[in-house]
Tab-separated table of C-alpha atoms and ligand atoms in Angstrom:
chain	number	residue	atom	x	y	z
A	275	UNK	CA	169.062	201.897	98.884
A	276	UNK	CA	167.855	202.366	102.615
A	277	UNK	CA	168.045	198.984	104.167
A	278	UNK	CA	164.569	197.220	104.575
A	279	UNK	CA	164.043	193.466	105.749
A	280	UNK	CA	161.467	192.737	102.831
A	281	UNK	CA	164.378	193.244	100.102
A	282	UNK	CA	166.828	190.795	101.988
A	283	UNK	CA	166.732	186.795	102.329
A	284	UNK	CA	166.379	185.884	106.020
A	285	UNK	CA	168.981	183.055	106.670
A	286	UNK	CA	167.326	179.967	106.729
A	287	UNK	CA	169.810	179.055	109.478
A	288	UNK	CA	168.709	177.517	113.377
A	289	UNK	CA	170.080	176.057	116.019
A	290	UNK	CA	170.158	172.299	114.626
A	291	UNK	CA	170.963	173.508	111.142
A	292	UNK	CA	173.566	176.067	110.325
A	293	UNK	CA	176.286	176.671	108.404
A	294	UNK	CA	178.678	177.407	111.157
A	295	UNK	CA	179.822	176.459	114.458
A	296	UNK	CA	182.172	177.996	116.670
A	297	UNK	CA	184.885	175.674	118.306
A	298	UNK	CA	187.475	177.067	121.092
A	299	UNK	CA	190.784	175.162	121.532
A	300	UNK	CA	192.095	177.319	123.821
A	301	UNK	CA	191.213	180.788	126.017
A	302	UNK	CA	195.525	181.590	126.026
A	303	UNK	CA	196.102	184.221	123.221
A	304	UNK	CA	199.792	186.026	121.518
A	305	UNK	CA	197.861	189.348	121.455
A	306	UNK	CA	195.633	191.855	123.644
A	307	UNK	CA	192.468	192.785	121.466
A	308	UNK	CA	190.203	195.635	123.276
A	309	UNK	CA	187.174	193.721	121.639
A	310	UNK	CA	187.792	190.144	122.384
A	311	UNK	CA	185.220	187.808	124.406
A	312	UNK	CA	187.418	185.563	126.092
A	313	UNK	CA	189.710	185.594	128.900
A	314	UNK	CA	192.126	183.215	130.492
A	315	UNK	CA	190.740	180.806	132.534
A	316	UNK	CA	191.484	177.317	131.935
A	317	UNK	CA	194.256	177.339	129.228
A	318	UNK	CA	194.081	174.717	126.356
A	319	UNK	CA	191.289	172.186	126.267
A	320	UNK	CA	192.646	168.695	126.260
A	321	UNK	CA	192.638	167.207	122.728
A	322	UNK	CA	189.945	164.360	123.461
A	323	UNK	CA	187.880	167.150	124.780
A	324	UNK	CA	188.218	169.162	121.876
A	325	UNK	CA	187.342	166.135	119.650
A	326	UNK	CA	184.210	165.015	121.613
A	327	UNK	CA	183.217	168.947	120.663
A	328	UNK	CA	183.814	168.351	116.848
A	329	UNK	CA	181.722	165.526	117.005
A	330	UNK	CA	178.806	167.158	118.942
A	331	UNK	CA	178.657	169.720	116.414
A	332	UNK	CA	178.710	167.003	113.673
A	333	UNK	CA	175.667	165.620	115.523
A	334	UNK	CA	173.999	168.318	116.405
A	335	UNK	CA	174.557	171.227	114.412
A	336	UNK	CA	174.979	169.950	110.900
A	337	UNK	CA	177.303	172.769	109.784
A	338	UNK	CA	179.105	173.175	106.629
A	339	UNK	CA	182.109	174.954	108.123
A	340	UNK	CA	183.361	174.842	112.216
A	341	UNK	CA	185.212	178.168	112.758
A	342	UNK	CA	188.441	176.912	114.775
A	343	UNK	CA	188.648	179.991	117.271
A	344	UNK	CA	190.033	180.977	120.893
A	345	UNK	CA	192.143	182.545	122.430
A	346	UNK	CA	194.681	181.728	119.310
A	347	UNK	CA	194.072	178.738	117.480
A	348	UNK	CA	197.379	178.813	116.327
A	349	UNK	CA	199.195	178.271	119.387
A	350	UNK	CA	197.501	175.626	120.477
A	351	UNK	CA	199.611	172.503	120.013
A	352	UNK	CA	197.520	169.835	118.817
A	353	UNK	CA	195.644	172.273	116.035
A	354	UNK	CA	196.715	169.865	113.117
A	355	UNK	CA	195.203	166.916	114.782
A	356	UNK	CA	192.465	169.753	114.872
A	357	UNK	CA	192.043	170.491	111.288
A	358	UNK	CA	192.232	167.059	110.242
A	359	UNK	CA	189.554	165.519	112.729
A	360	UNK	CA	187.381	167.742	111.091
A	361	UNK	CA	188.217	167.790	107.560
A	362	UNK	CA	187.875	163.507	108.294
A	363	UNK	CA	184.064	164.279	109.362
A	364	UNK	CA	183.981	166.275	106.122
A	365	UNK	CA	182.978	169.400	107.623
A	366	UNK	CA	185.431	172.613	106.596
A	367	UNK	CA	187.839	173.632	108.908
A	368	UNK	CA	188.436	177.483	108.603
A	369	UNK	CA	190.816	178.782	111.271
A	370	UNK	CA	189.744	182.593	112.940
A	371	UNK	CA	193.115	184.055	113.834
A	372	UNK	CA	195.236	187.381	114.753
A	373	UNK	CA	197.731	185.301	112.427
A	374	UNK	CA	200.620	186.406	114.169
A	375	UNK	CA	202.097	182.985	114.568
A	376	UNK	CA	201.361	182.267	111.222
A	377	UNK	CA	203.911	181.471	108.671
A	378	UNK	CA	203.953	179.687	105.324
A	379	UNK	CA	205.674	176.676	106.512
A	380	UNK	CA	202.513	176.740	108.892
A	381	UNK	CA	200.686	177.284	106.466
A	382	UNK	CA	201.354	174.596	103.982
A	383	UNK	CA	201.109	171.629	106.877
A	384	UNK	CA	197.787	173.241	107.925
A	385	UNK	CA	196.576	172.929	104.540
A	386	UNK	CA	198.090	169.335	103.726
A	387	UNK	CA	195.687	168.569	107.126
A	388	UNK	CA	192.626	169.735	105.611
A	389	UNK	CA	192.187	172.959	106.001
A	390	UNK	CA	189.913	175.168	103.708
A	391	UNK	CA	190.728	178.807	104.835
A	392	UNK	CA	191.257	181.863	107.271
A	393	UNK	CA	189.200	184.317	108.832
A	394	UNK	CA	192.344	186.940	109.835
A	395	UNK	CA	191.829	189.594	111.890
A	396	UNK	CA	193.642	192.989	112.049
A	397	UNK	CA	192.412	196.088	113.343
A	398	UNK	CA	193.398	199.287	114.893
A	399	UNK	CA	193.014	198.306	118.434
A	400	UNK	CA	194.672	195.545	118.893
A	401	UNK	CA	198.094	196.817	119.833
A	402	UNK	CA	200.317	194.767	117.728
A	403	UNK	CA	203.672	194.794	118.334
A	404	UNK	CA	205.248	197.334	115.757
A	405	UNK	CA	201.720	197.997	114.734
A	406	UNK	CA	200.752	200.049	117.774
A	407	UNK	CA	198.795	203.723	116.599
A	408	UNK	CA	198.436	202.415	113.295
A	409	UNK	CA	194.838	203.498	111.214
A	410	UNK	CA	192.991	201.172	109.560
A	411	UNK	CA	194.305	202.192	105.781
A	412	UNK	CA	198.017	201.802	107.668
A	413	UNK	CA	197.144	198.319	108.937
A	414	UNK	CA	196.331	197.430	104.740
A	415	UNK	CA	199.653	197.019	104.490
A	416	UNK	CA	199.302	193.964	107.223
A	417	UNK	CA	196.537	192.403	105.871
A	418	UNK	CA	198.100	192.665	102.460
A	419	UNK	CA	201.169	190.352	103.982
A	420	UNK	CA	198.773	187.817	104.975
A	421	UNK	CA	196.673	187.756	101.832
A	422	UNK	CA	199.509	187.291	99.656
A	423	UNK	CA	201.060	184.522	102.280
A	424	UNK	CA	197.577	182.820	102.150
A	425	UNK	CA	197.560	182.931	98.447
A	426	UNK	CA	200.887	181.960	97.983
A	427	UNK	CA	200.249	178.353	99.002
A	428	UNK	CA	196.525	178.928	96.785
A	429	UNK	CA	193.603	176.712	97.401
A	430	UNK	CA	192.322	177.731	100.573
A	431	UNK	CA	190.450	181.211	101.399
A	432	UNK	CA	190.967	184.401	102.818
A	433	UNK	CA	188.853	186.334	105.106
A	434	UNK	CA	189.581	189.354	106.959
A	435	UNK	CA	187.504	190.316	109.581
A	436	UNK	CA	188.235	194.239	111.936
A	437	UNK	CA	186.300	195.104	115.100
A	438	UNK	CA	184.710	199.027	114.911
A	439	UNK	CA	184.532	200.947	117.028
A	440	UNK	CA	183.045	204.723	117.435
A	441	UNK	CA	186.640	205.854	116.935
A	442	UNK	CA	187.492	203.622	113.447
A	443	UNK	CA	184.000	203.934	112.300
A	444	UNK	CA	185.007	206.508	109.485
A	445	UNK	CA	187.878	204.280	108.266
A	446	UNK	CA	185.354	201.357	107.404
A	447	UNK	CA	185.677	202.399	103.716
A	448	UNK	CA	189.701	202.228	103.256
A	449	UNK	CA	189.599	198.380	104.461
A	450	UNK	CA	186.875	198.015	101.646
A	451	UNK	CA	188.928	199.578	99.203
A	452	UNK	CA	191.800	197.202	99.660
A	453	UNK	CA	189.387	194.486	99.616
A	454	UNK	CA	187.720	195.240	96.671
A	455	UNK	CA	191.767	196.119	94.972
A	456	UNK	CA	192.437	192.845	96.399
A	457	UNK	CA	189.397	190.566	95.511
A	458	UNK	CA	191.509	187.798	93.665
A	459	UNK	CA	193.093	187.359	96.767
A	460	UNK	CA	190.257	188.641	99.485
A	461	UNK	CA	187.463	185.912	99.362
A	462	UNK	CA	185.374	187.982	101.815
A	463	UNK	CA	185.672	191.190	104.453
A	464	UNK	CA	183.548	191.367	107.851
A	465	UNK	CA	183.098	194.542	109.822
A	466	UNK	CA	181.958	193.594	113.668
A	467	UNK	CA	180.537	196.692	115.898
A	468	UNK	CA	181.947	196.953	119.072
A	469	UNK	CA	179.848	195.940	122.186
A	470	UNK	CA	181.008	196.812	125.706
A	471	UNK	CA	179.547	197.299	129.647
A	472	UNK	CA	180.421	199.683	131.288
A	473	UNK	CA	181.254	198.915	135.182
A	474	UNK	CA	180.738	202.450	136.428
A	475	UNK	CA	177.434	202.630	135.638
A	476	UNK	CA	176.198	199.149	135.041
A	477	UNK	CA	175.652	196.055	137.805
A	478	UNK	CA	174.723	192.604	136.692
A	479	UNK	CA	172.225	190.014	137.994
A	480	UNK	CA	173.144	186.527	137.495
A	481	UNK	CA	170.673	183.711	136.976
A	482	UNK	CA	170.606	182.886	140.994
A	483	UNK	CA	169.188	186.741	140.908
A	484	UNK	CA	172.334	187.457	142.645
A	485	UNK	CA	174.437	190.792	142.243
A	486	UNK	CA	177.940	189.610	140.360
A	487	UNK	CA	181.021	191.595	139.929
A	488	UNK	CA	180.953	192.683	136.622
A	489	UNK	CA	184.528	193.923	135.656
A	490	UNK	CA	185.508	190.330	135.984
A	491	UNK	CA	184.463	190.084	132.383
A	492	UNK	CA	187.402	190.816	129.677
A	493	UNK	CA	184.264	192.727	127.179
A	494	UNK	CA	183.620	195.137	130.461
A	495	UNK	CA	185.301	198.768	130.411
A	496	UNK	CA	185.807	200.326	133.614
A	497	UNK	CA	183.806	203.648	131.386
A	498	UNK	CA	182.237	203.590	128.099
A	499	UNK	CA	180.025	206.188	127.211
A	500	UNK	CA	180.607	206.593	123.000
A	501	UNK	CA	177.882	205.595	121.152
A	502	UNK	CA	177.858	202.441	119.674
A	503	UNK	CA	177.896	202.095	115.993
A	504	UNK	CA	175.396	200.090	114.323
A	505	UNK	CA	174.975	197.239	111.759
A	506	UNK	CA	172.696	200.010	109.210
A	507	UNK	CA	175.657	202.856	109.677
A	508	UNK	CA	178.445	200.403	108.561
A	509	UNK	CA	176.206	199.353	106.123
A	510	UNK	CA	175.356	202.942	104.714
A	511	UNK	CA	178.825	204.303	104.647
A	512	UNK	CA	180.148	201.355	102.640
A	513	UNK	CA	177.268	202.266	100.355
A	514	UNK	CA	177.662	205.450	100.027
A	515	UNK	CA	181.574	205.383	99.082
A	516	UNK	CA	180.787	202.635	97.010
A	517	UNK	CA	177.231	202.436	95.197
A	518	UNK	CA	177.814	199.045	93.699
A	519	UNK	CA	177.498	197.045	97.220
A	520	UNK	CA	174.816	196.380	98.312
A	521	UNK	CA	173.173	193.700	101.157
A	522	UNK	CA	171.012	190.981	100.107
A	523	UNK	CA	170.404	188.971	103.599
A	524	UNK	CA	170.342	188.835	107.031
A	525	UNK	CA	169.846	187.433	110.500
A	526	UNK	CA	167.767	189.434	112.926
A	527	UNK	CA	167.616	190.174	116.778
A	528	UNK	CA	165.960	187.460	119.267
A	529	UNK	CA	163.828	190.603	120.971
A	530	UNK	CA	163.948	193.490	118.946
A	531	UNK	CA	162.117	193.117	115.284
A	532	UNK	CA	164.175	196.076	113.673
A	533	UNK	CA	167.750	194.699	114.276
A	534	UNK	CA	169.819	193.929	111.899
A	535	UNK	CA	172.583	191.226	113.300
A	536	UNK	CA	174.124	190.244	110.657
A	537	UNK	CA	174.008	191.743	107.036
A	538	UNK	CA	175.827	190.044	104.059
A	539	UNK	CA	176.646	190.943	101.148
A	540	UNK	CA	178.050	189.302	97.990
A	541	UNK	CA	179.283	191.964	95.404
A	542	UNK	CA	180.596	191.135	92.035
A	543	UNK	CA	183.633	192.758	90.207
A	544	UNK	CA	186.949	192.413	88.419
A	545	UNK	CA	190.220	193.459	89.670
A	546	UNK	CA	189.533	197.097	87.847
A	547	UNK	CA	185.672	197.358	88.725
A	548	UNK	CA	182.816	196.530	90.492
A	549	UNK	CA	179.488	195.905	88.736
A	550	UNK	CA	177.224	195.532	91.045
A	551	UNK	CA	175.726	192.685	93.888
A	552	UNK	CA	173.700	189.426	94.429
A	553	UNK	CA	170.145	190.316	95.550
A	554	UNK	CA	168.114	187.936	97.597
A	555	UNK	CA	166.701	185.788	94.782
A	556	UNK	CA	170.562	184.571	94.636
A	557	UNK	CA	171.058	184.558	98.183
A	558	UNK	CA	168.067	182.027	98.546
A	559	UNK	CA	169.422	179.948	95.522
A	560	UNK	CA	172.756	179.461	96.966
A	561	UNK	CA	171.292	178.101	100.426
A	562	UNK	CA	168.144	176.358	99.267
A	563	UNK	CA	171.092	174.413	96.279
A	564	UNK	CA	173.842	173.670	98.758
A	565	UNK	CA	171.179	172.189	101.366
A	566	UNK	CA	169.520	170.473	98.991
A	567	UNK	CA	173.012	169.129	96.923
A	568	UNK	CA	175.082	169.067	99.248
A	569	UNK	CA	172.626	168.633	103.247
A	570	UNK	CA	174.038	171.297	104.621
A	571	UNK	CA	173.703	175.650	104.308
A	572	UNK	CA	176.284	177.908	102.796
A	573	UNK	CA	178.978	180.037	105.068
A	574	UNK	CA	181.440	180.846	102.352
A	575	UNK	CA	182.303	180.473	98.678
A	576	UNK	CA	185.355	178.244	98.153
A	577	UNK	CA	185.661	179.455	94.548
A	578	UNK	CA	185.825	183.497	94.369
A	579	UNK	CA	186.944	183.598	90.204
A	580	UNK	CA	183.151	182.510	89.566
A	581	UNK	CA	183.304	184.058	86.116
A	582	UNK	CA	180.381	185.421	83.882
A	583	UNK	CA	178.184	182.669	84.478
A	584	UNK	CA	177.337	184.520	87.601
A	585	UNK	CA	174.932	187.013	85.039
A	586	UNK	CA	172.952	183.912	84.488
A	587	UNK	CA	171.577	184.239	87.956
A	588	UNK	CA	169.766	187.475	86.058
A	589	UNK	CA	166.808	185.669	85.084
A	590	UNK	CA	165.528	185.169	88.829
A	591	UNK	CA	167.288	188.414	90.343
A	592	UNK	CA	167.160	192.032	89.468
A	593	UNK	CA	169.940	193.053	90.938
A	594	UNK	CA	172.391	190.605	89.091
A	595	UNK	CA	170.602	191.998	86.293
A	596	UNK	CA	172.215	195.248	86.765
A	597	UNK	CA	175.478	194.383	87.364
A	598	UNK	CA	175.139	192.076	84.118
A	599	UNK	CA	174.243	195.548	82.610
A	600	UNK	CA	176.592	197.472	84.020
A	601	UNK	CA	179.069	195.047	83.072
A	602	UNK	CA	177.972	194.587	79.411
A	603	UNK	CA	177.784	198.718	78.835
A	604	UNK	CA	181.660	198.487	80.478
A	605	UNK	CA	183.060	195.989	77.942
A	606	UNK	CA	181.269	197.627	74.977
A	607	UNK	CA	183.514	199.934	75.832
A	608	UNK	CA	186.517	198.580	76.584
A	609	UNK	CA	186.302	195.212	74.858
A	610	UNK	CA	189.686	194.708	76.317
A	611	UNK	CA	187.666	194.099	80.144
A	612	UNK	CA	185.579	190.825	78.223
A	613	UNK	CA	188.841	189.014	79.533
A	614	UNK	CA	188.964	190.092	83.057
A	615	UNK	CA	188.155	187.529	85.531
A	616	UNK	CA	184.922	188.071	87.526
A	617	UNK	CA	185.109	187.657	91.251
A	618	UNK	CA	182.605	187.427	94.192
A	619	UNK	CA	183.782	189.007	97.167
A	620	UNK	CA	181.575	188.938	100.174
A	621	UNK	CA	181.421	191.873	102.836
A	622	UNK	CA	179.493	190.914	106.454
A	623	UNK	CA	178.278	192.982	108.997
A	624	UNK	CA	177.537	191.936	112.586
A	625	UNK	CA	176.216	193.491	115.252
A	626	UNK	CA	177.138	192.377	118.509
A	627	UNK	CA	174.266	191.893	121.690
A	628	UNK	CA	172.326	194.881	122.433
A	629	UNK	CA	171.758	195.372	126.139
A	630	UNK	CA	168.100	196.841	126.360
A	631	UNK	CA	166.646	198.396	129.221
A	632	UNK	CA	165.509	195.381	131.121
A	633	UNK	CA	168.453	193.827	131.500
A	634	UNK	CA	168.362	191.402	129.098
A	635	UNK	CA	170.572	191.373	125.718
A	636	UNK	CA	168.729	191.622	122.376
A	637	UNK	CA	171.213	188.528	120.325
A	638	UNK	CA	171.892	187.357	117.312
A	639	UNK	CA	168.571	185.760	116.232
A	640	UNK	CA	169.699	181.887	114.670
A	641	UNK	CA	173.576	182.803	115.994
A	642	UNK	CA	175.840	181.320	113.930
A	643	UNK	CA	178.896	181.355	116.394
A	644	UNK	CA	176.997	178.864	119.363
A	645	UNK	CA	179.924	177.138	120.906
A	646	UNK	CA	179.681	173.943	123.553
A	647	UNK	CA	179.516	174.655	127.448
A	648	UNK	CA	178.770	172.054	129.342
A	649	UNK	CA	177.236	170.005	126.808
A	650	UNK	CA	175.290	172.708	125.787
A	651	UNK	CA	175.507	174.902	122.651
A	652	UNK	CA	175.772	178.851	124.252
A	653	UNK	CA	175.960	181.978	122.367
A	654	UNK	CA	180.341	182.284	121.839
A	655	UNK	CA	180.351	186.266	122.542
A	656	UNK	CA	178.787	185.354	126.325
A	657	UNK	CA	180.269	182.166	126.865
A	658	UNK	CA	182.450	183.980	130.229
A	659	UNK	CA	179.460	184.525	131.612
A	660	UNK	CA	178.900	180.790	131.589
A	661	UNK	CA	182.144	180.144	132.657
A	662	UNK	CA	182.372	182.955	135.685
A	663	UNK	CA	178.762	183.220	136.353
A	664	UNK	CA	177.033	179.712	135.410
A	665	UNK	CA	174.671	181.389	132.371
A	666	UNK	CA	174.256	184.927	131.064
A	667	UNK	CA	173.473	187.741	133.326
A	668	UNK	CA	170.954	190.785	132.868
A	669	UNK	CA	172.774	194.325	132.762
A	670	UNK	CA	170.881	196.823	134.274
A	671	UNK	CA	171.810	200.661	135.209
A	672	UNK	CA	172.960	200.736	138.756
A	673	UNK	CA	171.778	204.164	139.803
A	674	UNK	CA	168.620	202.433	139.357
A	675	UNK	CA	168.623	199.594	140.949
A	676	UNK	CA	169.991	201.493	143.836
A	677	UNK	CA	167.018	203.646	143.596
A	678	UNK	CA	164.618	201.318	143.586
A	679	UNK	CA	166.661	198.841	146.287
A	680	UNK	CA	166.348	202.318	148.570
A	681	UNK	CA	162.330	202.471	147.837
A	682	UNK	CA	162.086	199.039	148.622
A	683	UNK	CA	163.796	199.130	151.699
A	684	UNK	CA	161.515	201.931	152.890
A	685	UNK	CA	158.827	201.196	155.556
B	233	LIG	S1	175.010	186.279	119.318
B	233	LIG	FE1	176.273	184.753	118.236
B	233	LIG	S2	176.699	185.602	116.225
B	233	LIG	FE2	175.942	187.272	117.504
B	233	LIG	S3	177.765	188.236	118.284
B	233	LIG	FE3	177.137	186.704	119.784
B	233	LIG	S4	178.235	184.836	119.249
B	233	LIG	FE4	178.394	186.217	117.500
């Protein structure tokens, strides 16, 4: 089905009120990643710091789950102290890692702190050591390590998340199969499009209107001129390699009505087969019920064996309907699948700022990944613009700007 805004749930998500926030610990990493936001600049945060962070989201951002992210969370000394601060404020601690320095012994103290899952990612550019040249379907074999490891100790979930670019774009649907082979294990998959500037042709204004050097930024290439791939393309070839995903809601752009910056998805299958997904009847249900049960939206699904009862969510959405269907016709016939567990797996799309023509960056419209600067909650992906620059700065094309500098200079 071609993606349009009226058949998805807009996420009832703001600034005040959202299921995530996004907490650094540290701006050191273990790893180079071509796609990554943050640089080194001042090393680990000091652990009261850090805490006075966790409670200023607790305050002011009421979220359900704070995404414990970097640099490497893992390598940051004081992460158990980490976890459990925020597992005491009962808010979920889910750690966003390269997982490198992960191992189960790790594993099982995080969890005995508090800890409710992962967000792991692997992809193609990241040069990993003995995992350098490696394609996306290669790399399965990774994230199948880490899936099992995560399961292994059981109770706590498993997301894997891969930056694509132009380059990995057609390999999007080989990371969905393993998902979708994996989705006792898998508790959700996110695909994030690639966002770069490109020095050689690019200058940027800071907020003092002043010219800044703009390779100082790790997201900066010296050249870039692929086209960027888009939140509807990753969308489209996942559909069309597998018909029974589909999205059912989204967050938009803050200046541009058509974007779609984040997509999710929550499809519904055994081990064997997929039946179909949650439309946006369920997608409301399942934020408008955890505010209202539990005072805070919904980020991810602790539970992904949710069983049949999921086809009683038919009665309000047509899409559940059909996989109920779908499902039904499948065990007529092979009354043998009545006993398969049923999983939700989610699958999330984002698509990273948009520079437009004016300078300015079309964002994530309600982002879910604001992080503190300066006692203020900034978008995470520009954050080094805060720290290097002292706010975000407008991109513009530097031929012209030296065009027009040259008319302006003219008598
Ligand atoms: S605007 Fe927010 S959600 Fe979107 S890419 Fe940036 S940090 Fe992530």
């Amino acid at each position: 089905m071609a993606l349009d805004k009226r058949n998805l749930y807009r996420m009832p998500w703001s600034m005040n009120d959202n299921a995530i926030a996004w907490l650094e610990l540290t701006d050191i990493c273990n790893l180079y990643c071509e796609g990554c936001y943050r640089q080194k600049i001042t090393g680990h945060k000091p652990i009261e710091e850090v805490k006075e962070e966790i409670r200023f989201f607790k305050r002011w951002r009421n979220p359900d789950n704070v995404s414990i992210a970097g640099g490497e969370p893992l390598i940051y000394p004081n992460i158990m102290d980490v976890v459990a601060t925020i597992a005491e404020l009962k808010m979920k601690p889910v750690i966003l890692t390269n997982a490198m320095a992960l191992t189960p012994e790790m594993l099982k103290e995080l969890k005995k702190a508090g800890l409710s899952g992962f967000t792991v990612h692997i992809d193609s550019h990241q040069n990993r050591p003995h995992w350098k040249g490696k394609t996306e379907k290669e790399l399965n074999e990774l994230r199948q390590h880490y899936a099992e490891m995560i399961n292994d100790e059981g109770g706590l979930y498993a997301v894997f998340n891969s930056t694509v670019y132009p380059s990995s774009y057609h390999e999007i649907p080989d990371v969905v199969r393993w998902g979708r082979e994996n989705i006792d294990k898998v508790h959700g998959l996110v695909f994030i499009t690639y966002r770069t500037g490109a020095a050689d042709t690019s200058v940027a204004v800071a907020v003092d209107s002043k010219i800044v050097d703009i390779s100082k930024l790790s997201y900066v290439r010296d050249h870039f001129e692929e086209k960027f791939v888009t939140s509807p393309e990753v969308y489209q070839i996942i559909q069309d390699n597998f018909p029974e995903y589909d999205a059912g809601c989204y967050l938009g752009g803050t200046l541009r009505v058509e974007s779609y910056k984040w997509l999710a998805s929550a499809w519904i299958g055994t081990k064997k087969k997929m039946y179909g997904s949650v439309g946006k009847q369920t997608m409301e249900v399942a934020q408008a019920g955890h505010h209202a049960l539990k005072g805070t939206y919904l980020a991810y699904l602790s539970e992904a064996k949710i069983g049949a009862k999921v086809f009683l969510l038919s009665a309000i959405d047509p899409s559940v309907r059909r996989a109920a269907k779908s499902w039904l016709k499948s065990v007529v016939r092979h009354p043998g699948q009545l006993f398969d567990s049923i999983y939700v797996q989610s699958i999330g799309i984002i698509q990273a700022p948009d520079i437009l023509p004016d300078g300015r960056a079309d964002m994530c419209d309600s982002c879910p990944d604001m992080t503190v600067w300066d006692g203020k909650l900034v978008n995470s992906c520009r954050m080094d613009e805060y720290r290097l620059f002292g706010g975000m700065v407008s991109v513009l094309d530097k031929a012209k700007v030296a065009q027009e500098t040259v008319m302006a200079d003219q008598p």
